[in-house]
XYZ file of C-alpha atoms in Angstrom:
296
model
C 85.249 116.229 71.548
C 85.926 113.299 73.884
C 83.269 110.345 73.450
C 81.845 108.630 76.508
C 79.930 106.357 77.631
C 76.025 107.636 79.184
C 76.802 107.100 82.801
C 75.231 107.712 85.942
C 78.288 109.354 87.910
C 79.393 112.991 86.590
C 81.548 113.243 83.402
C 83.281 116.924 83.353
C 84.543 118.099 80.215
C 87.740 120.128 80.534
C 88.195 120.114 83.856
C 91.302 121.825 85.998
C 93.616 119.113 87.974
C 95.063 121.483 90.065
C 92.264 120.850 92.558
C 93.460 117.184 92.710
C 96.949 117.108 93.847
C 98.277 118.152 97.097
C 100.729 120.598 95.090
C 97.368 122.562 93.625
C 99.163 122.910 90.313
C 98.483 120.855 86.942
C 96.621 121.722 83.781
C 93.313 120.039 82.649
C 92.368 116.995 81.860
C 90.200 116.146 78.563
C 87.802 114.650 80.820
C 87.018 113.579 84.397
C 84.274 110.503 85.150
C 82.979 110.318 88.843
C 81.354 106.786 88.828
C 78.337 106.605 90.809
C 79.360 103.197 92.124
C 80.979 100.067 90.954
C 78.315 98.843 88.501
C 78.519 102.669 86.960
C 82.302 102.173 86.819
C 82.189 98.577 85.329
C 79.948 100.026 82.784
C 81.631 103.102 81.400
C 85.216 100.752 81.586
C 83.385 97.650 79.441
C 81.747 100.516 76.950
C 84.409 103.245 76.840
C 86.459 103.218 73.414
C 89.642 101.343 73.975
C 91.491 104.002 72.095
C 90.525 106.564 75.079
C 93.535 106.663 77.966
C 92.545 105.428 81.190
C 94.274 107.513 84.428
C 92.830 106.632 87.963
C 93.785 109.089 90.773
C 92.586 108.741 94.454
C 92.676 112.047 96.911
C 95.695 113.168 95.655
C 97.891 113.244 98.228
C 101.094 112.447 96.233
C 100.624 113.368 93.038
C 101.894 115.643 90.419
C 100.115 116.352 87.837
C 102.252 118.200 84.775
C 101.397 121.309 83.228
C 100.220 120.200 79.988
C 97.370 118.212 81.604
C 96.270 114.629 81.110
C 94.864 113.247 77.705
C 92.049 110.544 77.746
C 89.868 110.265 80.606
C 90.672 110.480 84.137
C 88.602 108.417 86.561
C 88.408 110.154 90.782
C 87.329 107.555 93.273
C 87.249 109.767 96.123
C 83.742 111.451 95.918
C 82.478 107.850 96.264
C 83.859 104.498 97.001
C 83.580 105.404 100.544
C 81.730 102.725 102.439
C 83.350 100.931 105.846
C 81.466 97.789 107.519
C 82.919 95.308 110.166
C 82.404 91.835 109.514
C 83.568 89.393 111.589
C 87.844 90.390 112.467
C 87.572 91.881 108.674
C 86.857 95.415 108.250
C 85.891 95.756 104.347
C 86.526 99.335 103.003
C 86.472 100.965 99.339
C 89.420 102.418 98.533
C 88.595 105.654 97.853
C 88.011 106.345 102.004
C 90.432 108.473 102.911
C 93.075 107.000 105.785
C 92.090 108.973 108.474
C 88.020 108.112 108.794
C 89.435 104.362 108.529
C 91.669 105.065 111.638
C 88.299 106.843 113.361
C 86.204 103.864 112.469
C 88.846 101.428 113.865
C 89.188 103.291 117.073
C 85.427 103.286 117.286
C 85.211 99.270 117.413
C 88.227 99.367 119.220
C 90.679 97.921 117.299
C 94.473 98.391 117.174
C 97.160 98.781 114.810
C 95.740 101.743 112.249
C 97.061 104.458 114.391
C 99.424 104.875 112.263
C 97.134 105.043 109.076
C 95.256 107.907 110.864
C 98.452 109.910 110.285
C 98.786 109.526 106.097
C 97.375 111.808 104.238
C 95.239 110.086 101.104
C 93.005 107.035 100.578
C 93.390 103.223 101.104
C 93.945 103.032 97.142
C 96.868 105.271 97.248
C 98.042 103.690 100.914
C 97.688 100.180 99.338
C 99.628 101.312 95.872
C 102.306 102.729 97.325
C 102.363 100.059 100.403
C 102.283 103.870 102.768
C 103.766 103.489 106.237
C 105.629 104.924 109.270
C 106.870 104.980 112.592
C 107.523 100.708 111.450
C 104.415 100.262 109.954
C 102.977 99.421 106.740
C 99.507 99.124 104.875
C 100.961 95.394 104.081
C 100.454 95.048 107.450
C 96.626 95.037 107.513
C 95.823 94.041 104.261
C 94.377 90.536 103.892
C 93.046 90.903 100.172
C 92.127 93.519 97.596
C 89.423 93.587 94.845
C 90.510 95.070 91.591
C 88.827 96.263 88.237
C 91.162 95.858 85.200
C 90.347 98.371 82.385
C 87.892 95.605 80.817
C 85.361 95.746 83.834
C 86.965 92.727 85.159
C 86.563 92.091 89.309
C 89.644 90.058 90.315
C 90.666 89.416 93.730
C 94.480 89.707 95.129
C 95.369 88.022 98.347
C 98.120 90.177 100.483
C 100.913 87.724 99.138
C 100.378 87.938 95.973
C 100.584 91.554 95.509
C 104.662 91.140 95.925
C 104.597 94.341 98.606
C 108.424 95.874 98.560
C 109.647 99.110 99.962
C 106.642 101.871 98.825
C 104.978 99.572 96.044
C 103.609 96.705 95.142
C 104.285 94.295 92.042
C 100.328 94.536 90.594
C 100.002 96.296 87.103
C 99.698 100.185 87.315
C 96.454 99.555 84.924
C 94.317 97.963 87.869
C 92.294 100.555 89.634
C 91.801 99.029 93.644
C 88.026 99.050 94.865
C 87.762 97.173 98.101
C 90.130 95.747 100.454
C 89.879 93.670 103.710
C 91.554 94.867 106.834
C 92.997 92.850 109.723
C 90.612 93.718 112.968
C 91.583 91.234 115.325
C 94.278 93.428 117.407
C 91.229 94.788 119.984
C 92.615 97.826 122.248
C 91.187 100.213 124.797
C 90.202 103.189 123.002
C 91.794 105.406 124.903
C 95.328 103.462 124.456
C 94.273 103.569 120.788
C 94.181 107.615 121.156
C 97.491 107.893 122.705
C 99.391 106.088 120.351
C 98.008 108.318 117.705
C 98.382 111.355 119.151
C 102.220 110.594 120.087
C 102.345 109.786 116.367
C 101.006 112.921 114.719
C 102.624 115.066 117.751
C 105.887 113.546 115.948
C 104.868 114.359 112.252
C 104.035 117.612 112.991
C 107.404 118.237 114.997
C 109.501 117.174 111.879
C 107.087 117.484 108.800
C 105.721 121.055 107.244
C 101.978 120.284 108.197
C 99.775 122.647 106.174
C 101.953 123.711 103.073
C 101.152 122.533 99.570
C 102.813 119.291 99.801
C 102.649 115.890 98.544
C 104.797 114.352 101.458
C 108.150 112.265 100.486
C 109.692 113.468 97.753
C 111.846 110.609 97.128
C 111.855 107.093 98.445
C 115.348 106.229 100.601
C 118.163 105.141 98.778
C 119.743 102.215 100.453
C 123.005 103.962 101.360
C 121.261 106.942 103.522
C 117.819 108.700 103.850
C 116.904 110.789 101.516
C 116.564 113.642 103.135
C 120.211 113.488 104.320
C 121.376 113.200 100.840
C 119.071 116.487 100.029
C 120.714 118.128 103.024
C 124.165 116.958 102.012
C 123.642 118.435 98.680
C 122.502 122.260 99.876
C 118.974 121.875 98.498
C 116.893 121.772 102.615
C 115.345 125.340 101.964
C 116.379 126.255 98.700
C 113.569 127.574 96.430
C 113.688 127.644 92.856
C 110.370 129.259 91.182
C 108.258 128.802 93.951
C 109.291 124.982 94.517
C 111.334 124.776 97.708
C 112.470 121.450 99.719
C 110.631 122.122 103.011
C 113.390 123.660 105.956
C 111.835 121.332 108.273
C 112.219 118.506 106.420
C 114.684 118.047 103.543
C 112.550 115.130 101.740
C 108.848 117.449 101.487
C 108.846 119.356 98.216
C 106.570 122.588 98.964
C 104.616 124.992 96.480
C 104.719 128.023 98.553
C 102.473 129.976 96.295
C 103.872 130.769 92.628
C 105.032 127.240 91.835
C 104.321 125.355 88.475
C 104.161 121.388 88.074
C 107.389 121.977 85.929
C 109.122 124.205 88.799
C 108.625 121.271 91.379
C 109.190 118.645 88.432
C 112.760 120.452 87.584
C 113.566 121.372 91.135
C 113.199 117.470 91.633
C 115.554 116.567 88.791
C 117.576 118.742 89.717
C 118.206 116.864 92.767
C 118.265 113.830 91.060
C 121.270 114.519 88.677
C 123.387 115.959 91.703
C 122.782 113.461 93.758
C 124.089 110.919 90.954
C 126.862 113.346 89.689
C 128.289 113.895 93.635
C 127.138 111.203 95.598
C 126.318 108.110 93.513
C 123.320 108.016 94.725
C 120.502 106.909 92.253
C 116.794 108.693 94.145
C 113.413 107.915 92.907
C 110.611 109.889 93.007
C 108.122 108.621 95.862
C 105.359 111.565 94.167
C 103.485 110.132 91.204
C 103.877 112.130 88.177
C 100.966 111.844 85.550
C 100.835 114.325 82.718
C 102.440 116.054 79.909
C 104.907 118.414 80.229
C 104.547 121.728 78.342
């Protein structure tokens, strides 16, 4: 049996992932650790064994999570890390808030510019990972410095410049686990212009995106040459369901369980695209989903 820590937060022995991701498939992880708060979390991560795997996952929103389940430990933010103040033109927010209350807390204090974080599914720590954004906009945008832990317990602070932000990433190691950020909240709107913006945004998601289904969003980042979901739809795969894994008819680029799939069904259906698009395009498409996990 897995040896932790004593910890105030809930340790879970055996738990099922599936509950996790987006997809709702995945097997179990040795063990899951829902810190209490950050001195819980800086404890179990300075007194954990260092021979004990470390995997952090936010609300899930694009992740899939293999079959065979995740060895180690795996740490969820998203019960807790949840507190939002307003200081000054900074709002400071834990990452493990999910998008959408920071969006209804910035239209609350009337402030601009997050109406298009109100329409991404996930929390800050994903947004911020993955540098999330549409309709133009990015969580770069915002971000004026992040607080990290490193798998020692260490706090270390990352101004927006220095995290490198590119196209759907950022340049800081995969190991840190984000905590708190600041947020820009100097653009001050009406909130009623602040609602219309939003709703013209989601009004446009849910026109062209399969709100609803078990989905993790974007498949696959864009290849510079075309959009991804052009080269899906190029390639005969908008619609096509292998196993219960199906690219989404009403858009190309959403990967969808729509009941019976596995992690490996969506994993292979993905690959599958992969190789073609390589083999009849050469087009090289990476995976914008997180895969954690063994296979099985």
């Amino acid at each position: 049996m897995i040896n932790l820590p004593k910890t105030k937060g809930k340790i879970l022995l055996n738990e099922n992932l599936a509950k996790y991701s987006w997809f709702q498939t995945g097997g179990n992880a040795e063990a899951i650790f829902k810190p209490a708060d950050l001195e819980d979390l800086i404890y179990f991560l300075k007194n954990i064994d260092k021979s004990i795997a470390v995997t952090v996952i936010g609300g899930g929103s694009n992740l899939l999570i293999r079959d065979g389940g995740v060895d180690g430990v795996v740490i969820v933010l998203k019960d807790n890390f949840k507190s939002i103040n307003l200081r000054d033109n900074t709002i400071e927010v834990e990452c493990g808030l999910l998008n959408s209350k920071i969006f209804d807390f910035a239209k609350k204090n009337n402030i601009g510019g997050y109406e298009f974080l109100g329409t991404i599914p996930g929390t800050l720590g994903g947004a911020i990972r993955g540098n999330a954004g549409c309709n133009g906009n990015e969580i770069k945008d915002l971000l004026i410095s992040i607080d990290v832990l490193d798998l020692n317990g260490d706090i270390k602070t990352y101004k927006t410049e220095e995290c490198s932000f590119e196209y759907r990433k950022n340049n800081l190691p995969d190991n840190l686990i984000f905590i708190k950020a600041r947020l820009k909240a100097d653009n001050k709107k009406d909130t009623q212009e602040i609602q219309k913006v939003y709703d013209e945004m989601l009004e446009k998601r849910k026109l062209s995106q399969p709100i609803g289904a078990k989905t993790c969003g974007s498949t696959f980042k864009n290849p510079k040459e075309k959009p991804a979901w052009k080269v899906i739809q190029e390639l005969g795969f908008q619609n096509k369901e292998i196993e219960g894994a199906k690219m989404s008819e009403k858009h190309a680029n959403f990967m969808i369980n729509t009941g019976t799939a596995t992690s490996k069904s969506l994993e292979n259906l993905g690959e599958m695209i992969k190789k073609e698009a390589l083999e009849k395009q050469n087009i090289k498409l990476d995976w914008e989903v997180k895969i954690i996990g063994k296979k099985i």
